[in-house]
Amino acid sequence: MTTATKSSAQIAERITEAMLARKLAPGTRLGEQQLAELFGVSRTQIREALTRLVTRGIVTVSARRGWYVIEPTLEDARDAFEARRVLELGLLRHARPISGDAIRTLRQHVEREQASLDGEDVANRSFLLGDFHVCLCESFGNTLLADTLRDLTTRTTLTAMQYQSSHHAKQSCAEHVGIVAALENGDLAQAEQLMHEHLCNVEAGLNHSVRSDPLSLLQKALAPLNDSAAQIHQPLFPTSPQLKES
């Protein structure tokens, strides 16, 4: 980054882009000193950038542990997808007519998505798939919603990484193509329906069994032995009656 672009806001955006590209996994530690060296700025600027991300809900901070990428729970995932449905479906339901230039921009975006499917740049592919939704908001001229959706999309991307989503890139791309085609035909109702199905499909692809209760393994290990196992481990010298507790 050049000196002119090293603002805390732009550093925060670079970190967000890395999350959307799945380069930063949930729980990744964001060391102030390392980031300051990478960006060539002071730790104060890094703290400002990370504070922005904490405010946006995609980084967490602890006085003792430092700064970390969030690790969404399944409840967090449900909330994020619900918020995205309200925002994106509401946008399409109440949208102003979309311009020809906006349609061309969206078509170019999905064409880049399709091209990325055959390439080896997984990070670029992941970024394009997530950024489609932000691009859609921008196409309707609503930058405020686009900024909000960028953070929600980042949260659901981190969720998909954490719970090993089975919703494949090709399926997402095909669904995006269908949404753009409906918009090009002027059928906002169809676009809304396709978006609803798309978001539901992505959420349904989360593997809810991947991240379980952290105490579950310990609970299983300390569960009482079954009868057969208990018999095998009976003491060789049972306590005599006179030594039993009264």
GROMACS .gro file of C-alpha atoms in nm:
model
  246
    1MET     CA    1   0.000   0.000   0.000
    2THR     CA    2   0.124   0.349  -0.076
    3THR     CA    3   0.152   0.617   0.189
    4ALA     CA    4  -0.159   0.786   0.054
    5THR     CA    5  -0.371   0.478   0.113
    6LYS     CA    6  -0.256   0.379   0.458
    7SER     CA    7  -0.552   0.515   0.648
    8SER     CA    8  -0.709   0.312   0.928
    9ALA     CA    9  -1.029   0.282   0.721
   10GLN     CA   10  -0.845   0.132   0.424
   11ILE     CA   11  -0.648  -0.104   0.646
   12ALA     CA   12  -0.978  -0.221   0.794
   13GLU     CA   13  -1.114  -0.280   0.444
   14ARG     CA   14  -0.806  -0.480   0.345
   15ILE     CA   15  -0.858  -0.705   0.648
   16THR     CA   16  -1.228  -0.740   0.563
   17GLU     CA   17  -1.142  -0.838   0.206
   18ALA     CA   18  -0.908  -1.106   0.340
   19MET     CA   19  -1.196  -1.250   0.543
   20LEU     CA   20  -1.427  -1.250   0.239
   21ALA     CA   21  -1.151  -1.423   0.042
   22ARG     CA   22  -1.125  -1.683   0.320
   23LYS     CA   23  -0.761  -1.595   0.383
   24LEU     CA   24  -0.829  -1.511   0.748
   25ALA     CA   25  -1.001  -1.792   0.932
   26PRO     CA   26  -1.228  -1.753   1.236
   27GLY     CA   27  -1.022  -1.719   1.552
   28THR     CA   28  -0.711  -1.584   1.376
   29ARG     CA   29  -0.507  -1.361   1.605
   30LEU     CA   30  -0.444  -1.014   1.464
   31GLY     CA   31  -0.120  -0.901   1.625
   32GLU     CA   32  -0.074  -0.525   1.638
   33GLN     CA   33   0.303  -0.532   1.584
   34GLN     CA   34   0.287  -0.777   1.294
   35LEU     CA   35   0.015  -0.578   1.120
   36ALA     CA   36   0.201  -0.252   1.178
   37GLU     CA   37   0.507  -0.401   1.008
   38LEU     CA   38   0.305  -0.545   0.719
   39PHE     CA   39   0.126  -0.219   0.647
   40GLY     CA   40   0.418   0.005   0.735
   41VAL     CA   41   0.219   0.213   0.981
   42SER     CA   42   0.213   0.279   1.355
   43ARG     CA   43   0.046   0.049   1.605
   44THR     CA   44  -0.190   0.337   1.680
   45GLN     CA   45  -0.325   0.323   1.324
   46ILE     CA   46  -0.360  -0.053   1.350
   47ARG     CA   47  -0.556  -0.017   1.673
   48GLU     CA   48  -0.782   0.237   1.502
   49ALA     CA   49  -0.842  -0.004   1.213
   50LEU     CA   50  -0.913  -0.298   1.442
   51THR     CA   51  -1.143  -0.087   1.658
   52ARG     CA   52  -1.345  -0.014   1.342
   53LEU     CA   53  -1.377  -0.387   1.282
   54VAL     CA   54  -1.482  -0.450   1.643
   55THR     CA   55  -1.756  -0.188   1.598
   56ARG     CA   56  -1.864  -0.365   1.280
   57GLY     CA   57  -1.884  -0.697   1.466
   58ILE     CA   58  -1.622  -0.897   1.276
   59VAL     CA   59  -1.328  -0.867   1.518
   60THR     CA   60  -1.326  -0.920   1.892
   61VAL     CA   61  -1.079  -0.786   2.147
   62SER     CA   62  -0.972  -0.893   2.493
   63ALA     CA   63  -0.746  -0.698   2.727
   64ARG     CA   64  -0.539  -1.010   2.792
   65ARG     CA   65  -0.559  -1.202   2.463
   66GLY     CA   66  -0.557  -0.920   2.206
   67TRP     CA   67  -0.745  -0.891   1.877
   68TYR     CA   68  -0.904  -1.189   1.701
   69VAL     CA   69  -1.127  -1.262   1.403
   70ILE     CA   70  -1.469  -1.357   1.541
   71GLU     CA   71  -1.575  -1.721   1.573
   72PRO     CA   72  -1.950  -1.715   1.500
   73THR     CA   73  -2.175  -1.956   1.688
   74LEU     CA   74  -2.469  -2.124   1.518
   75GLU     CA   75  -2.697  -1.869   1.685
   76ASP     CA   76  -2.480  -1.591   1.538
   77ALA     CA   77  -2.513  -1.759   1.198
   78ARG     CA   78  -2.892  -1.772   1.220
   79ASP     CA   79  -2.905  -1.404   1.317
   80ALA     CA   80  -2.672  -1.302   1.032
   81PHE     CA   81  -2.866  -1.496   0.768
   82GLU     CA   82  -3.196  -1.361   0.899
   83ALA     CA   83  -3.060  -1.007   0.879
   84ARG     CA   84  -2.938  -1.069   0.525
   85ARG     CA   85  -3.280  -1.200   0.421
   86VAL     CA   86  -3.453  -0.892   0.563
   87LEU     CA   87  -3.205  -0.657   0.395
   88GLU     CA   88  -3.161  -0.821   0.055
   89LEU     CA   89  -3.520  -0.932   0.000
   90GLY     CA   90  -3.645  -0.594   0.119
   91LEU     CA   91  -3.409  -0.422  -0.122
   92LEU     CA   92  -3.544  -0.622  -0.417
   93ARG     CA   93  -3.906  -0.585  -0.306
   94HIS     CA   94  -3.890  -0.207  -0.283
   95ALA     CA   95  -3.621  -0.142  -0.543
   96ARG     CA   96  -3.629   0.143  -0.786
   97PRO     CA   97  -3.592   0.037  -1.154
   98ILE     CA   98  -3.237  -0.086  -1.216
   99SER     CA   99  -3.040   0.086  -1.490
  100GLY     CA  100  -2.887  -0.075  -1.796
  101ASP     CA  101  -2.539   0.019  -1.672
  102ALA     CA  102  -2.608  -0.155  -1.341
  103ILE     CA  103  -2.722  -0.470  -1.522
  104ARG     CA  104  -2.401  -0.469  -1.727
  105THR     CA  105  -2.196  -0.431  -1.409
  106LEU     CA  106  -2.375  -0.728  -1.250
  107ARG     CA  107  -2.333  -0.940  -1.564
  108GLN     CA  108  -1.963  -0.862  -1.570
  109HIS     CA  109  -1.941  -0.961  -1.205
  110VAL     CA  110  -2.102  -1.302  -1.257
  111GLU     CA  111  -1.885  -1.354  -1.566
  112ARG     CA  112  -1.580  -1.308  -1.344
  113GLU     CA  113  -1.733  -1.553  -1.099
  114GLN     CA  114  -1.780  -1.809  -1.377
  115ALA     CA  115  -1.422  -1.760  -1.498
  116SER     CA  116  -1.292  -1.809  -1.145
  117LEU     CA  117  -1.457  -2.151  -1.121
  118ASP     CA  118  -1.203  -2.294  -1.364
  119GLY     CA  119  -0.905  -2.123  -1.204
  120GLU     CA  120  -0.692  -2.209  -0.904
  121ASP     CA  121  -0.730  -1.878  -0.725
  122VAL     CA  122  -0.972  -1.992  -0.455
  123ALA     CA  123  -0.933  -1.667  -0.263
  124ASN     CA  124  -1.044  -1.456  -0.560
  125ARG     CA  125  -1.336  -1.690  -0.624
  126SER     CA  126  -1.452  -1.670  -0.262
  127PHE     CA  127  -1.423  -1.291  -0.264
  128LEU     CA  128  -1.624  -1.257  -0.587
  129LEU     CA  129  -1.903  -1.483  -0.460
  130GLY     CA  130  -1.939  -1.282  -0.140
  131ASP     CA  131  -1.894  -0.947  -0.308
  132PHE     CA  132  -2.179  -1.016  -0.553
  133HIS     CA  133  -2.431  -0.923  -0.286
  134VAL     CA  134  -2.252  -0.598  -0.207
  135CYS     CA  135  -2.232  -0.522  -0.579
  136LEU     CA  136  -2.607  -0.583  -0.608
  137CYS     CA  137  -2.679  -0.325  -0.336
  138GLU     CA  138  -2.448  -0.077  -0.503
  139SER     CA  139  -2.623  -0.134  -0.835
  140PHE     CA  140  -2.941   0.002  -0.682
  141GLY     CA  141  -2.750   0.308  -0.563
  142ASN     CA  142  -2.776   0.233  -0.190
  143THR     CA  143  -2.426   0.262  -0.046
  144LEU     CA  144  -2.551   0.258   0.315
  145LEU     CA  145  -2.710  -0.084   0.268
  146ALA     CA  146  -2.404  -0.198   0.074
  147ASP     CA  147  -2.177  -0.117   0.370
  148THR     CA  148  -2.409  -0.300   0.610
  149LEU     CA  149  -2.435  -0.599   0.380
  150ARG     CA  150  -2.057  -0.618   0.342
  151ASP     CA  151  -2.025  -0.680   0.715
  152LEU     CA  152  -2.312  -0.931   0.721
  153THR     CA  153  -2.165  -1.116   0.424
  154THR     CA  154  -1.828  -1.125   0.599
  155ARG     CA  155  -1.993  -1.279   0.906
  156THR     CA  156  -2.168  -1.547   0.700
  157THR     CA  157  -1.844  -1.619   0.511
  158LEU     CA  158  -1.664  -1.676   0.841
  159THR     CA  159  -1.955  -1.897   0.948
  160ALA     CA  160  -1.924  -2.105   0.631
  161MET     CA  161  -1.551  -2.150   0.700
  162GLN     CA  162  -1.617  -2.249   1.059
  163TYR     CA  163  -1.891  -2.499   0.985
  164GLN     CA  164  -1.756  -2.636   0.656
  165SER     CA  165  -2.039  -2.533   0.426
  166SER     CA  166  -2.138  -2.785   0.159
  167HIS     CA  167  -2.286  -2.514  -0.063
  168HIS     CA  168  -2.042  -2.525  -0.353
  169ALA     CA  169  -1.908  -2.234  -0.552
  170LYS     CA  170  -2.064  -2.356  -0.879
  171GLN     CA  171  -2.408  -2.367  -0.720
  172SER     CA  172  -2.370  -2.016  -0.575
  173CYS     CA  173  -2.253  -1.881  -0.909
  174ALA     CA  174  -2.545  -2.042  -1.094
  175GLU     CA  175  -2.788  -1.891  -0.846
  176HIS     CA  176  -2.630  -1.548  -0.892
  177VAL     CA  177  -2.668  -1.583  -1.269
  178GLY     CA  178  -3.038  -1.657  -1.225
  179ILE     CA  179  -3.089  -1.350  -1.006
  180VAL     CA  180  -2.920  -1.123  -1.259
  181ALA     CA  181  -3.127  -1.273  -1.544
  182ALA     CA  182  -3.449  -1.199  -1.352
  183LEU     CA  183  -3.336  -0.841  -1.292
  184GLU     CA  184  -3.249  -0.801  -1.660
  185ASN     CA  185  -3.601  -0.917  -1.749
  186GLY     CA  186  -3.745  -0.662  -1.508
  187ASP     CA  187  -3.895  -0.935  -1.289
  188LEU     CA  188  -3.815  -0.814  -0.937
  189ALA     CA  189  -4.053  -1.064  -0.780
  190GLN     CA  190  -3.864  -1.352  -0.943
  191ALA     CA  191  -3.532  -1.200  -0.840
  192GLU     CA  192  -3.656  -1.177  -0.481
  193GLN     CA  193  -3.771  -1.540  -0.483
  194LEU     CA  194  -3.440  -1.659  -0.627
  195MET     CA  195  -3.247  -1.458  -0.369
  196HIS     CA  196  -3.454  -1.609  -0.089
  197GLU     CA  197  -3.383  -1.961  -0.218
  198HIS     CA  198  -3.014  -1.879  -0.257
  199LEU     CA  199  -2.971  -1.753   0.099
  200CYS     CA  200  -3.167  -2.049   0.237
  201ASN     CA  201  -2.950  -2.290   0.037
  202VAL     CA  202  -2.630  -2.135   0.169
  203GLU     CA  203  -2.753  -2.149   0.527
  204ALA     CA  204  -2.878  -2.506   0.487
  205GLY     CA  205  -2.531  -2.609   0.367
  206LEU     CA  206  -2.373  -2.537   0.705
  207ASN     CA  207  -2.255  -2.850   0.881
  208HIS     CA  208  -2.402  -2.797   1.225
  209SER     CA  209  -2.219  -3.099   1.365
  210VAL     CA  210  -1.868  -2.967   1.298
  211ARG     CA  211  -1.845  -2.731   1.591
  212SER     CA  212  -2.010  -2.886   1.895
  213ASP     CA  213  -2.016  -2.800   2.263
  214PRO     CA  214  -1.650  -2.773   2.371
  215LEU     CA  215  -1.736  -2.982   2.680
  216SER     CA  216  -1.894  -3.264   2.479
  217LEU     CA  217  -1.573  -3.467   2.436
  218LEU     CA  218  -1.490  -3.439   2.805
  219GLN     CA  219  -1.848  -3.524   2.897
  220LYS     CA  220  -1.833  -3.834   2.678
  221ALA     CA  221  -1.497  -3.939   2.821
  222LEU     CA  222  -1.620  -3.911   3.179
  223ALA     CA  223  -1.956  -4.079   3.124
  224PRO     CA  224  -2.024  -4.382   3.348
  225LEU     CA  225  -1.901  -4.713   3.210
  226ASN     CA  226  -2.165  -4.957   3.086
  227ASP     CA  227  -2.240  -5.272   3.287
  228SER     CA  228  -2.005  -5.503   3.096
  229ALA     CA  229  -1.716  -5.263   3.123
  230ALA     CA  230  -1.787  -5.200   3.489
  231GLN     CA  231  -1.775  -5.576   3.557
  232ILE     CA  232  -1.437  -5.606   3.388
  233HIS     CA  233  -1.294  -5.342   3.616
  234GLN     CA  234  -1.443  -5.475   3.943
  235PRO     CA  235  -1.184  -5.454   4.222
  236LEU     CA  236  -0.996  -5.780   4.287
  237PHE     CA  237  -1.037  -5.745   4.662
  238PRO     CA  238  -1.387  -5.617   4.748
  239THR     CA  239  -1.418  -5.419   5.068
  240SER     CA  240  -1.505  -5.647   5.359
  241PRO     CA  241  -1.836  -5.582   5.536
  242GLN     CA  242  -1.673  -5.463   5.854
  243LEU     CA  243  -1.483  -5.189   5.668
  244LYS     CA  244  -1.784  -5.040   5.491
  245GLU     CA  245  -1.883  -4.686   5.582
  246SER     CA  246  -2.170  -4.666   5.823
   0.00000   0.00000   0.00000
